[in-house]
Amino acid sequence: MTRTKKTILIVAVIALLLAVSIGAYAATTYATPAEAAAGVTGQTVDEVVAERQETGRTYGAIADDAGKLEEFKDEMLKIKQDILDQRVAEGILTQEQADGIMAAMEERAENCDGTGPADGTCLGGGFGFGRS
């Protein structure tokens, strides 16, 4: 193989890897529960964070007050799915493990009223403690 062909092949592989990586991280609109709550309620992230800090209410309760709890839960599940996909891509989890975790989170989300613990466990696992 000529040097030019090797270079083109290497550039193509790198471009493909970057495209896949960017796609994996850009699958959801929101990266944090605060962003999801703000997005579905039409508020700013600063507003929902301030409300949570002032009242002690969860982002789910804030979304519920706006009549957007189902949308908030859907967005939270998308965030969690992205994290699971990342863990599978990194080899930390198998796809089977990720599927099992996601199924458990979806089941818990059905019964989630937005008032549970604000640590992510209502939707499962609590990936990313400390994310606001």
Short mmCIF file of N, CA, C and O in Angstrom, two decimals:
data_model
loop_
_atom_site.label_atom_id
_atom_site.label_comp_id
_atom_site.label_asym_id
_atom_site.label_seq_id
_atom_site.Cartn_x
_atom_site.Cartn_y
_atom_site.Cartn_z
N MET A 1 0.85 -1.17 0.00
CA MET A 1 0.00 0.00 0.00
C MET A 1 0.90 1.24 0.00
O MET A 1 1.86 1.31 0.75
N THR A 2 0.53 2.20 -0.81
CA THR A 2 1.36 3.40 -0.89
C THR A 2 1.16 4.26 0.34
O THR A 2 0.18 4.13 1.07
N ARG A 3 2.11 5.12 0.52
CA ARG A 3 2.05 6.02 1.69
C ARG A 3 0.79 6.89 1.65
O ARG A 3 0.16 7.13 2.68
N THR A 4 0.41 7.36 0.48
CA THR A 4 -0.78 8.20 0.34
C THR A 4 -2.04 7.43 0.72
O THR A 4 -2.90 7.95 1.44
N LYS A 5 -2.16 6.20 0.29
CA LYS A 5 -3.32 5.38 0.62
C LYS A 5 -3.38 5.12 2.12
O LYS A 5 -4.46 5.14 2.72
N LYS A 6 -2.24 4.86 2.73
CA LYS A 6 -2.21 4.64 4.18
C LYS A 6 -2.66 5.89 4.93
O LYS A 6 -3.43 5.81 5.87
N THR A 7 -2.17 7.02 4.49
CA THR A 7 -2.55 8.29 5.13
C THR A 7 -4.05 8.53 4.99
O THR A 7 -4.72 8.90 5.96
N ILE A 8 -4.59 8.30 3.81
CA ILE A 8 -6.03 8.48 3.59
C ILE A 8 -6.83 7.52 4.46
O ILE A 8 -7.82 7.89 5.07
N LEU A 9 -6.37 6.29 4.56
CA LEU A 9 -7.05 5.30 5.38
C LEU A 9 -7.03 5.71 6.85
O LEU A 9 -8.06 5.64 7.53
N ILE A 10 -5.90 6.16 7.34
CA ILE A 10 -5.79 6.58 8.74
C ILE A 10 -6.70 7.78 9.01
O ILE A 10 -7.42 7.82 10.01
N VAL A 11 -6.70 8.76 8.13
CA VAL A 11 -7.56 9.94 8.29
C VAL A 11 -9.03 9.53 8.28
O VAL A 11 -9.83 10.01 9.08
N ALA A 12 -9.39 8.62 7.39
CA ALA A 12 -10.78 8.16 7.31
C ALA A 12 -11.20 7.45 8.59
O ALA A 12 -12.30 7.67 9.11
N VAL A 13 -10.34 6.61 9.14
CA VAL A 13 -10.65 5.90 10.38
C VAL A 13 -10.80 6.88 11.53
O VAL A 13 -11.74 6.79 12.33
N ILE A 14 -9.91 7.84 11.64
CA ILE A 14 -9.99 8.84 12.70
C ILE A 14 -11.27 9.66 12.57
O ILE A 14 -11.97 9.90 13.55
N ALA A 15 -11.62 10.06 11.35
CA ALA A 15 -12.84 10.82 11.13
C ALA A 15 -14.07 10.01 11.53
O ALA A 15 -15.00 10.53 12.15
N LEU A 16 -14.06 8.73 11.20
CA LEU A 16 -15.18 7.87 11.57
C LEU A 16 -15.30 7.74 13.08
O LEU A 16 -16.39 7.84 13.64
N LEU A 17 -14.20 7.54 13.76
CA LEU A 17 -14.21 7.44 15.21
C LEU A 17 -14.71 8.72 15.87
O LEU A 17 -15.48 8.68 16.82
N LEU A 18 -14.27 9.85 15.36
CA LEU A 18 -14.74 11.13 15.91
C LEU A 18 -16.24 11.31 15.67
O LEU A 18 -16.95 11.76 16.56
N ALA A 19 -16.70 10.96 14.50
CA ALA A 19 -18.13 11.10 14.19
C ALA A 19 -18.97 10.23 15.11
O ALA A 19 -20.01 10.66 15.61
N VAL A 20 -18.53 9.02 15.36
CA VAL A 20 -19.27 8.11 16.25
C VAL A 20 -19.23 8.63 17.67
O VAL A 20 -20.24 8.63 18.38
N SER A 21 -18.08 9.11 18.12
CA SER A 21 -17.95 9.63 19.48
C SER A 21 -18.83 10.84 19.70
O SER A 21 -19.51 10.97 20.71
N ILE A 22 -18.82 11.76 18.76
CA ILE A 22 -19.64 12.97 18.89
C ILE A 22 -21.11 12.58 18.88
O ILE A 22 -21.89 13.09 19.66
N GLY A 23 -21.50 11.65 18.03
CA GLY A 23 -22.89 11.21 17.99
C GLY A 23 -23.33 10.59 19.29
O GLY A 23 -24.45 10.79 19.74
N ALA A 24 -22.45 9.86 19.95
CA ALA A 24 -22.81 9.22 21.22
C ALA A 24 -23.06 10.25 22.30
O ALA A 24 -23.93 10.08 23.14
N TYR A 25 -22.29 11.34 22.29
CA TYR A 25 -22.46 12.34 23.32
C TYR A 25 -23.56 13.35 22.98
O TYR A 25 -23.99 14.08 23.84
N ALA A 26 -24.00 13.39 21.75
CA ALA A 26 -24.99 14.37 21.34
C ALA A 26 -26.37 13.75 21.16
O ALA A 26 -27.23 14.33 20.55
N ALA A 27 -26.60 12.59 21.72
CA ALA A 27 -27.87 11.90 21.50
C ALA A 27 -29.02 12.56 22.25
O ALA A 27 -30.16 12.45 21.84
N THR A 28 -28.75 13.24 23.35
CA THR A 28 -29.82 13.92 24.07
C THR A 28 -29.62 15.41 23.98
O THR A 28 -28.54 15.91 23.71
N THR A 29 -30.69 16.12 24.27
CA THR A 29 -30.64 17.57 24.27
C THR A 29 -30.02 18.08 25.55
O THR A 29 -29.37 19.12 25.56
N TYR A 30 -30.20 17.35 26.65
CA TYR A 30 -29.78 17.81 27.96
C TYR A 30 -28.72 16.89 28.55
O TYR A 30 -28.73 15.69 28.30
N ALA A 31 -27.84 17.46 29.35
CA ALA A 31 -26.78 16.68 29.98
C ALA A 31 -27.01 16.46 31.47
O ALA A 31 -26.42 15.57 32.06
N THR A 32 -27.86 17.27 32.08
CA THR A 32 -28.08 17.18 33.52
C THR A 32 -29.56 17.26 33.84
O THR A 32 -30.35 17.76 33.03
N PRO A 33 -29.95 16.79 35.02
CA PRO A 33 -31.35 16.93 35.44
C PRO A 33 -31.80 18.39 35.46
O PRO A 33 -32.94 18.70 35.09
N ALA A 34 -30.94 19.30 35.87
CA ALA A 34 -31.31 20.72 35.89
C ALA A 34 -31.60 21.23 34.49
O ALA A 34 -32.58 21.97 34.28
N GLU A 35 -30.78 20.83 33.53
CA GLU A 35 -31.02 21.24 32.14
C GLU A 35 -32.33 20.67 31.63
O GLU A 35 -33.09 21.35 30.94
N ALA A 36 -32.61 19.42 31.96
CA ALA A 36 -33.86 18.78 31.53
C ALA A 36 -35.07 19.50 32.13
O ALA A 36 -36.04 19.79 31.43
N ALA A 37 -35.01 19.78 33.43
CA ALA A 37 -36.12 20.47 34.09
C ALA A 37 -36.32 21.85 33.49
O ALA A 37 -37.46 22.27 33.23
N ALA A 38 -35.23 22.56 33.28
CA ALA A 38 -35.34 23.89 32.68
C ALA A 38 -35.92 23.81 31.28
O ALA A 38 -36.82 24.58 30.92
N GLY A 39 -35.43 22.87 30.50
CA GLY A 39 -35.89 22.75 29.12
C GLY A 39 -37.36 22.43 29.00
O GLY A 39 -38.07 23.03 28.18
N VAL A 40 -37.85 21.50 29.80
CA VAL A 40 -39.25 21.10 29.67
C VAL A 40 -40.21 22.11 30.30
O VAL A 40 -41.37 22.18 29.91
N THR A 41 -39.72 22.90 31.26
CA THR A 41 -40.59 23.88 31.92
C THR A 41 -40.51 25.26 31.30
O THR A 41 -41.30 26.13 31.65
N GLY A 42 -39.53 25.48 30.42
CA GLY A 42 -39.38 26.80 29.81
C GLY A 42 -38.65 27.79 30.70
O GLY A 42 -38.67 28.99 30.43
N GLN A 43 -38.02 27.31 31.75
CA GLN A 43 -37.25 28.18 32.64
C GLN A 43 -35.77 28.09 32.27
O GLN A 43 -35.37 27.28 31.45
N THR A 44 -34.97 28.91 32.92
CA THR A 44 -33.53 28.81 32.74
C THR A 44 -32.98 27.80 33.74
O THR A 44 -33.64 27.49 34.74
N VAL A 45 -31.79 27.30 33.47
CA VAL A 45 -31.14 26.39 34.41
C VAL A 45 -30.95 27.09 35.76
O VAL A 45 -31.22 26.51 36.81
N ASP A 46 -30.53 28.34 35.72
CA ASP A 46 -30.33 29.09 36.97
C ASP A 46 -31.63 29.18 37.78
O ASP A 46 -31.61 29.07 39.00
N GLU A 47 -32.75 29.36 37.10
CA GLU A 47 -34.04 29.47 37.80
C GLU A 47 -34.42 28.16 38.49
O GLU A 47 -34.84 28.16 39.65
N VAL A 48 -34.27 27.03 37.78
CA VAL A 48 -34.66 25.76 38.42
C VAL A 48 -33.68 25.36 39.51
O VAL A 48 -34.08 24.81 40.53
N VAL A 49 -32.40 25.66 39.32
CA VAL A 49 -31.41 25.36 40.37
C VAL A 49 -31.71 26.21 41.60
O VAL A 49 -31.70 25.71 42.73
N ALA A 50 -32.01 27.49 41.41
CA ALA A 50 -32.34 28.37 42.54
C ALA A 50 -33.60 27.88 43.25
O ALA A 50 -33.63 27.85 44.49
N GLU A 51 -34.61 27.48 42.49
CA GLU A 51 -35.84 26.98 43.12
C GLU A 51 -35.56 25.73 43.93
O GLU A 51 -36.06 25.58 45.05
N ARG A 52 -34.76 24.84 43.39
CA ARG A 52 -34.43 23.61 44.12
C ARG A 52 -33.67 23.94 45.40
O ARG A 52 -33.94 23.37 46.45
N GLN A 53 -32.72 24.86 45.32
CA GLN A 53 -31.94 25.22 46.50
C GLN A 53 -32.79 25.93 47.55
O GLN A 53 -32.63 25.70 48.74
N GLU A 54 -33.70 26.78 47.10
CA GLU A 54 -34.52 27.56 48.03
C GLU A 54 -35.62 26.73 48.68
O GLU A 54 -35.94 26.92 49.85
N THR A 55 -36.20 25.80 47.93
CA THR A 55 -37.36 25.06 48.42
C THR A 55 -37.05 23.63 48.83
O THR A 55 -37.84 23.00 49.52
N GLY A 56 -35.92 23.10 48.34
CA GLY A 56 -35.60 21.71 48.61
C GLY A 56 -36.39 20.73 47.76
O GLY A 56 -36.32 19.52 47.94
N ARG A 57 -37.15 21.26 46.81
CA ARG A 57 -37.96 20.41 45.93
C ARG A 57 -37.09 19.81 44.85
O ARG A 57 -36.08 20.37 44.45
N THR A 58 -37.49 18.67 44.36
CA THR A 58 -36.74 17.99 43.31
C THR A 58 -37.04 18.63 41.95
O THR A 58 -38.04 19.33 41.78
N TYR A 59 -36.16 18.34 40.98
CA TYR A 59 -36.42 18.82 39.63
C TYR A 59 -37.68 18.18 39.07
O TYR A 59 -38.43 18.81 38.33
N GLY A 60 -37.96 16.95 39.47
CA GLY A 60 -39.19 16.29 39.04
C GLY A 60 -40.42 17.01 39.57
O GLY A 60 -41.41 17.17 38.86
N ALA A 61 -40.38 17.45 40.83
CA ALA A 61 -41.51 18.18 41.41
C ALA A 61 -41.69 19.52 40.71
O ALA A 61 -42.82 19.97 40.47
N ILE A 62 -40.57 20.16 40.37
CA ILE A 62 -40.64 21.43 39.64
C ILE A 62 -41.28 21.21 38.27
O ILE A 62 -42.16 21.97 37.85
N ALA A 63 -40.89 20.14 37.60
CA ALA A 63 -41.49 19.81 36.30
C ALA A 63 -42.96 19.46 36.46
O ALA A 63 -43.79 19.85 35.63
N ASP A 64 -43.30 18.74 37.52
CA ASP A 64 -44.69 18.36 37.76
C ASP A 64 -45.56 19.59 37.97
O ASP A 64 -46.69 19.65 37.46
N ASP A 65 -45.06 20.57 38.70
CA ASP A 65 -45.82 21.82 38.91
C ASP A 65 -46.15 22.50 37.59
O ASP A 65 -47.18 23.15 37.47
N ALA A 66 -45.26 22.33 36.62
CA ALA A 66 -45.47 22.94 35.30
C ALA A 66 -46.28 22.04 34.37
O ALA A 66 -46.47 22.36 33.21
N GLY A 67 -46.72 20.88 34.91
CA GLY A 67 -47.48 19.95 34.08
C GLY A 67 -46.60 19.20 33.09
O GLY A 67 -47.08 18.71 32.07
N LYS A 68 -45.31 19.09 33.39
CA LYS A 68 -44.35 18.50 32.46
C LYS A 68 -43.59 17.31 33.05
O LYS A 68 -42.49 17.00 32.59
N LEU A 69 -44.17 16.63 34.01
CA LEU A 69 -43.45 15.52 34.66
C LEU A 69 -43.13 14.41 33.67
O LEU A 69 -42.01 13.89 33.67
N GLU A 70 -44.07 14.02 32.82
CA GLU A 70 -43.81 12.94 31.87
C GLU A 70 -42.68 13.30 30.91
O GLU A 70 -41.81 12.46 30.62
N GLU A 71 -42.68 14.55 30.44
CA GLU A 71 -41.60 14.99 29.55
C GLU A 71 -40.27 14.97 30.29
O GLU A 71 -39.24 14.57 29.73
N PHE A 72 -40.28 15.40 31.55
CA PHE A 72 -39.05 15.40 32.35
C PHE A 72 -38.54 13.97 32.52
O PHE A 72 -37.35 13.70 32.35
N LYS A 73 -39.44 13.05 32.84
CA LYS A 73 -39.01 11.65 33.02
C LYS A 73 -38.45 11.09 31.72
O LYS A 73 -37.44 10.38 31.73
N ASP A 74 -39.07 11.42 30.59
CA ASP A 74 -38.56 10.97 29.29
C ASP A 74 -37.14 11.50 29.04
O ASP A 74 -36.26 10.76 28.58
N GLU A 75 -36.94 12.77 29.34
CA GLU A 75 -35.61 13.37 29.14
C GLU A 75 -34.58 12.74 30.09
O GLU A 75 -33.44 12.50 29.70
N MET A 76 -34.99 12.46 31.32
CA MET A 76 -34.07 11.82 32.27
C MET A 76 -33.68 10.43 31.78
O MET A 76 -32.52 10.03 31.90
N LEU A 77 -34.63 9.69 31.24
CA LEU A 77 -34.32 8.36 30.72
C LEU A 77 -33.36 8.46 29.54
O LEU A 77 -32.46 7.61 29.40
N LYS A 78 -33.50 9.49 28.71
CA LYS A 78 -32.57 9.68 27.60
C LYS A 78 -31.16 9.97 28.12
O LYS A 78 -30.18 9.45 27.58
N ILE A 79 -31.07 10.80 29.15
CA ILE A 79 -29.77 11.10 29.75
C ILE A 79 -29.14 9.82 30.29
O ILE A 79 -27.96 9.54 30.05
N LYS A 80 -29.94 9.02 31.01
CA LYS A 80 -29.42 7.77 31.57
C LYS A 80 -29.02 6.80 30.46
O LYS A 80 -28.00 6.12 30.57
N GLN A 81 -29.80 6.74 29.38
CA GLN A 81 -29.46 5.86 28.26
C GLN A 81 -28.13 6.26 27.64
O GLN A 81 -27.32 5.41 27.30
N ASP A 82 -27.92 7.56 27.49
CA ASP A 82 -26.64 8.03 26.95
C ASP A 82 -25.47 7.61 27.83
O ASP A 82 -24.41 7.22 27.33
N ILE A 83 -25.66 7.70 29.13
CA ILE A 83 -24.59 7.29 30.05
C ILE A 83 -24.33 5.79 29.92
O ILE A 83 -23.17 5.36 29.86
N LEU A 84 -25.39 5.01 29.84
CA LEU A 84 -25.22 3.56 29.67
C LEU A 84 -24.52 3.25 28.35
O LEU A 84 -23.62 2.40 28.30
N ASP A 85 -24.92 3.93 27.28
CA ASP A 85 -24.28 3.72 25.98
C ASP A 85 -22.78 4.03 26.05
O ASP A 85 -21.96 3.32 25.48
N GLN A 86 -22.46 5.09 26.76
CA GLN A 86 -21.05 5.46 26.93
C GLN A 86 -20.30 4.38 27.70
O GLN A 86 -19.19 4.00 27.32
N ARG A 87 -20.92 3.85 28.75
CA ARG A 87 -20.28 2.81 29.55
C ARG A 87 -20.07 1.53 28.74
O ARG A 87 -19.06 0.84 28.89
N VAL A 88 -21.02 1.22 27.85
CA VAL A 88 -20.86 0.05 26.98
C VAL A 88 -19.71 0.30 26.00
O VAL A 88 -18.86 -0.56 25.80
N ALA A 89 -19.67 1.48 25.41
CA ALA A 89 -18.62 1.82 24.46
C ALA A 89 -17.24 1.77 25.12
O ALA A 89 -16.25 1.38 24.48
N GLU A 90 -17.17 2.12 26.39
CA GLU A 90 -15.90 2.10 27.13
C GLU A 90 -15.53 0.71 27.61
O GLU A 90 -14.45 0.52 28.15
N GLY A 91 -16.46 -0.24 27.47
CA GLY A 91 -16.20 -1.60 27.93
C GLY A 91 -16.42 -1.80 29.42
O GLY A 91 -16.08 -2.84 29.97
N ILE A 92 -17.03 -0.82 30.07
CA ILE A 92 -17.31 -0.93 31.50
C ILE A 92 -18.50 -1.84 31.75
O ILE A 92 -18.53 -2.58 32.72
N LEU A 93 -19.49 -1.78 30.87
CA LEU A 93 -20.68 -2.62 30.94
C LEU A 93 -20.82 -3.40 29.63
O LEU A 93 -20.40 -2.91 28.58
N THR A 94 -21.47 -4.55 29.71
CA THR A 94 -21.86 -5.23 28.49
C THR A 94 -23.20 -4.66 28.05
O THR A 94 -23.91 -4.02 28.84
N GLN A 95 -23.57 -4.89 26.80
CA GLN A 95 -24.87 -4.41 26.33
C GLN A 95 -25.99 -5.06 27.12
O GLN A 95 -26.99 -4.43 27.43
N GLU A 96 -25.81 -6.32 27.48
CA GLU A 96 -26.83 -7.03 28.26
C GLU A 96 -27.01 -6.38 29.63
O GLU A 96 -28.14 -6.20 30.09
N GLN A 97 -25.91 -6.02 30.27
CA GLN A 97 -26.01 -5.35 31.57
C GLN A 97 -26.70 -4.00 31.42
O GLN A 97 -27.58 -3.65 32.22
N ALA A 98 -26.32 -3.25 30.41
CA ALA A 98 -26.93 -1.94 30.18
C ALA A 98 -28.42 -2.07 29.90
O ALA A 98 -29.22 -1.27 30.41
N ASP A 99 -28.81 -3.06 29.13
CA ASP A 99 -30.23 -3.27 28.84
C ASP A 99 -31.00 -3.58 30.12
O ASP A 99 -32.12 -3.10 30.31
N GLY A 100 -30.41 -4.39 31.00
CA GLY A 100 -31.06 -4.72 32.27
C GLY A 100 -31.23 -3.51 33.16
O GLY A 100 -32.28 -3.30 33.78
N ILE A 101 -30.20 -2.68 33.22
CA ILE A 101 -30.26 -1.46 34.02
C ILE A 101 -31.32 -0.52 33.46
O ILE A 101 -32.13 0.04 34.20
N MET A 102 -31.34 -0.38 32.14
CA MET A 102 -32.32 0.52 31.51
C MET A 102 -33.74 0.03 31.75
O MET A 102 -34.63 0.83 32.03
N ALA A 103 -33.95 -1.27 31.66
CA ALA A 103 -35.30 -1.82 31.89
C ALA A 103 -35.75 -1.52 33.32
O ALA A 103 -36.91 -1.17 33.55
N ALA A 104 -34.83 -1.65 34.28
CA ALA A 104 -35.17 -1.37 35.68
C ALA A 104 -35.49 0.12 35.86
O ALA A 104 -36.44 0.47 36.57
N MET A 105 -34.74 0.98 35.21
CA MET A 105 -35.01 2.42 35.31
C MET A 105 -36.35 2.78 34.69
O MET A 105 -37.09 3.60 35.23
N GLU A 106 -36.67 2.17 33.56
CA GLU A 106 -37.95 2.44 32.91
C GLU A 106 -39.11 2.00 33.80
O GLU A 106 -40.13 2.68 33.89
N GLU A 107 -38.93 0.86 34.47
CA GLU A 107 -39.97 0.36 35.37
C GLU A 107 -40.17 1.32 36.54
O GLU A 107 -41.29 1.65 36.91
N ARG A 108 -39.06 1.79 37.12
CA ARG A 108 -39.16 2.74 38.24
C ARG A 108 -39.76 4.06 37.79
O ARG A 108 -40.50 4.70 38.54
N ALA A 109 -39.46 4.48 36.58
CA ALA A 109 -39.98 5.75 36.08
C ALA A 109 -41.50 5.74 35.98
O ALA A 109 -42.14 6.78 36.16
N GLU A 110 -42.07 4.57 35.72
CA GLU A 110 -43.53 4.48 35.63
C GLU A 110 -44.20 4.89 36.94
O GLU A 110 -45.28 5.46 36.93
N ASN A 111 -43.56 4.60 38.07
CA ASN A 111 -44.14 4.91 39.37
C ASN A 111 -43.58 6.18 39.99
O ASN A 111 -43.96 6.54 41.09
N CYS A 112 -42.70 6.84 39.30
CA CYS A 112 -42.05 8.04 39.82
C CYS A 112 -43.02 9.23 39.74
O CYS A 112 -43.55 9.53 38.67
N ASP A 113 -43.23 9.88 40.88
CA ASP A 113 -44.12 11.04 40.90
C ASP A 113 -43.35 12.36 41.00
O ASP A 113 -43.94 13.42 41.17
N GLY A 114 -42.04 12.28 40.89
CA GLY A 114 -41.23 13.48 40.91
C GLY A 114 -40.84 13.96 42.28
O GLY A 114 -40.10 14.93 42.41
N THR A 115 -41.32 13.30 43.33
CA THR A 115 -41.05 13.78 44.69
C THR A 115 -40.05 12.91 45.44
O THR A 115 -39.78 13.15 46.60
N GLY A 116 -39.52 11.91 44.76
CA GLY A 116 -38.58 11.00 45.42
C GLY A 116 -37.25 11.65 45.70
O GLY A 116 -37.08 12.86 45.52
N PRO A 117 -36.28 10.85 46.13
CA PRO A 117 -34.97 11.42 46.44
C PRO A 117 -34.36 12.06 45.20
O PRO A 117 -34.51 11.56 44.10
N ALA A 118 -33.70 13.15 45.41
CA ALA A 118 -33.13 13.91 44.29
C ALA A 118 -31.75 13.41 43.92
O ALA A 118 -30.90 14.15 43.48
N ASP A 119 -31.51 12.11 44.09
CA ASP A 119 -30.19 11.56 43.78
C ASP A 119 -30.20 10.69 42.53
O ASP A 119 -29.24 10.00 42.24
N GLY A 120 -31.29 10.72 41.79
CA GLY A 120 -31.36 9.95 40.56
C GLY A 120 -31.90 8.55 40.73
O GLY A 120 -32.12 7.85 39.77
N THR A 121 -32.14 8.12 41.97
CA THR A 121 -32.55 6.73 42.18
C THR A 121 -33.99 6.46 41.80
O THR A 121 -34.35 5.32 41.58
N CYS A 122 -34.82 7.49 41.71
CA CYS A 122 -36.19 7.26 41.27
C CYS A 122 -36.19 6.70 39.85
O CYS A 122 -36.97 5.84 39.52
N LEU A 123 -35.27 7.19 39.05
CA LEU A 123 -35.13 6.67 37.69
C LEU A 123 -34.03 5.64 37.60
O LEU A 123 -33.76 5.11 36.54
N GLY A 124 -33.35 5.38 38.68
CA GLY A 124 -32.36 4.33 38.72
C GLY A 124 -30.94 4.80 38.86
O GLY A 124 -30.56 5.86 38.42
N GLY A 125 -30.17 3.98 39.54
CA GLY A 125 -28.74 4.09 39.58
C GLY A 125 -28.12 5.35 40.13
O GLY A 125 -27.18 5.29 40.87
N GLY A 126 -28.64 6.51 39.78
CA GLY A 126 -28.03 7.75 40.22
C GLY A 126 -26.71 8.03 39.56
O GLY A 126 -25.83 8.61 40.15
N PHE A 127 -26.55 7.64 38.28
CA PHE A 127 -25.30 7.92 37.57
C PHE A 127 -25.00 9.41 37.71
O PHE A 127 -25.83 10.23 37.42
N GLY A 128 -23.83 9.75 38.11
CA GLY A 128 -23.41 11.13 38.12
C GLY A 128 -23.86 11.91 39.32
O GLY A 128 -24.40 13.00 39.21
N PHE A 129 -23.69 11.37 40.52
CA PHE A 129 -23.99 12.14 41.71
C PHE A 129 -23.29 13.48 41.63
O PHE A 129 -22.19 13.60 41.14
N GLY A 130 -23.96 14.49 42.11
CA GLY A 130 -23.36 15.82 42.11
C GLY A 130 -23.63 16.62 40.86
O GLY A 130 -23.27 17.77 40.77
N ARG A 131 -24.31 16.02 39.88
CA ARG A 131 -24.63 16.76 38.67
C ARG A 131 -25.90 17.54 38.93
O ARG A 131 -26.89 17.01 39.35
N SER A 132 -25.87 18.84 38.70
CA SER A 132 -27.08 19.63 38.94
C SER A 132 -27.74 20.05 37.67
O SER A 132 -27.29 19.93 36.61
#
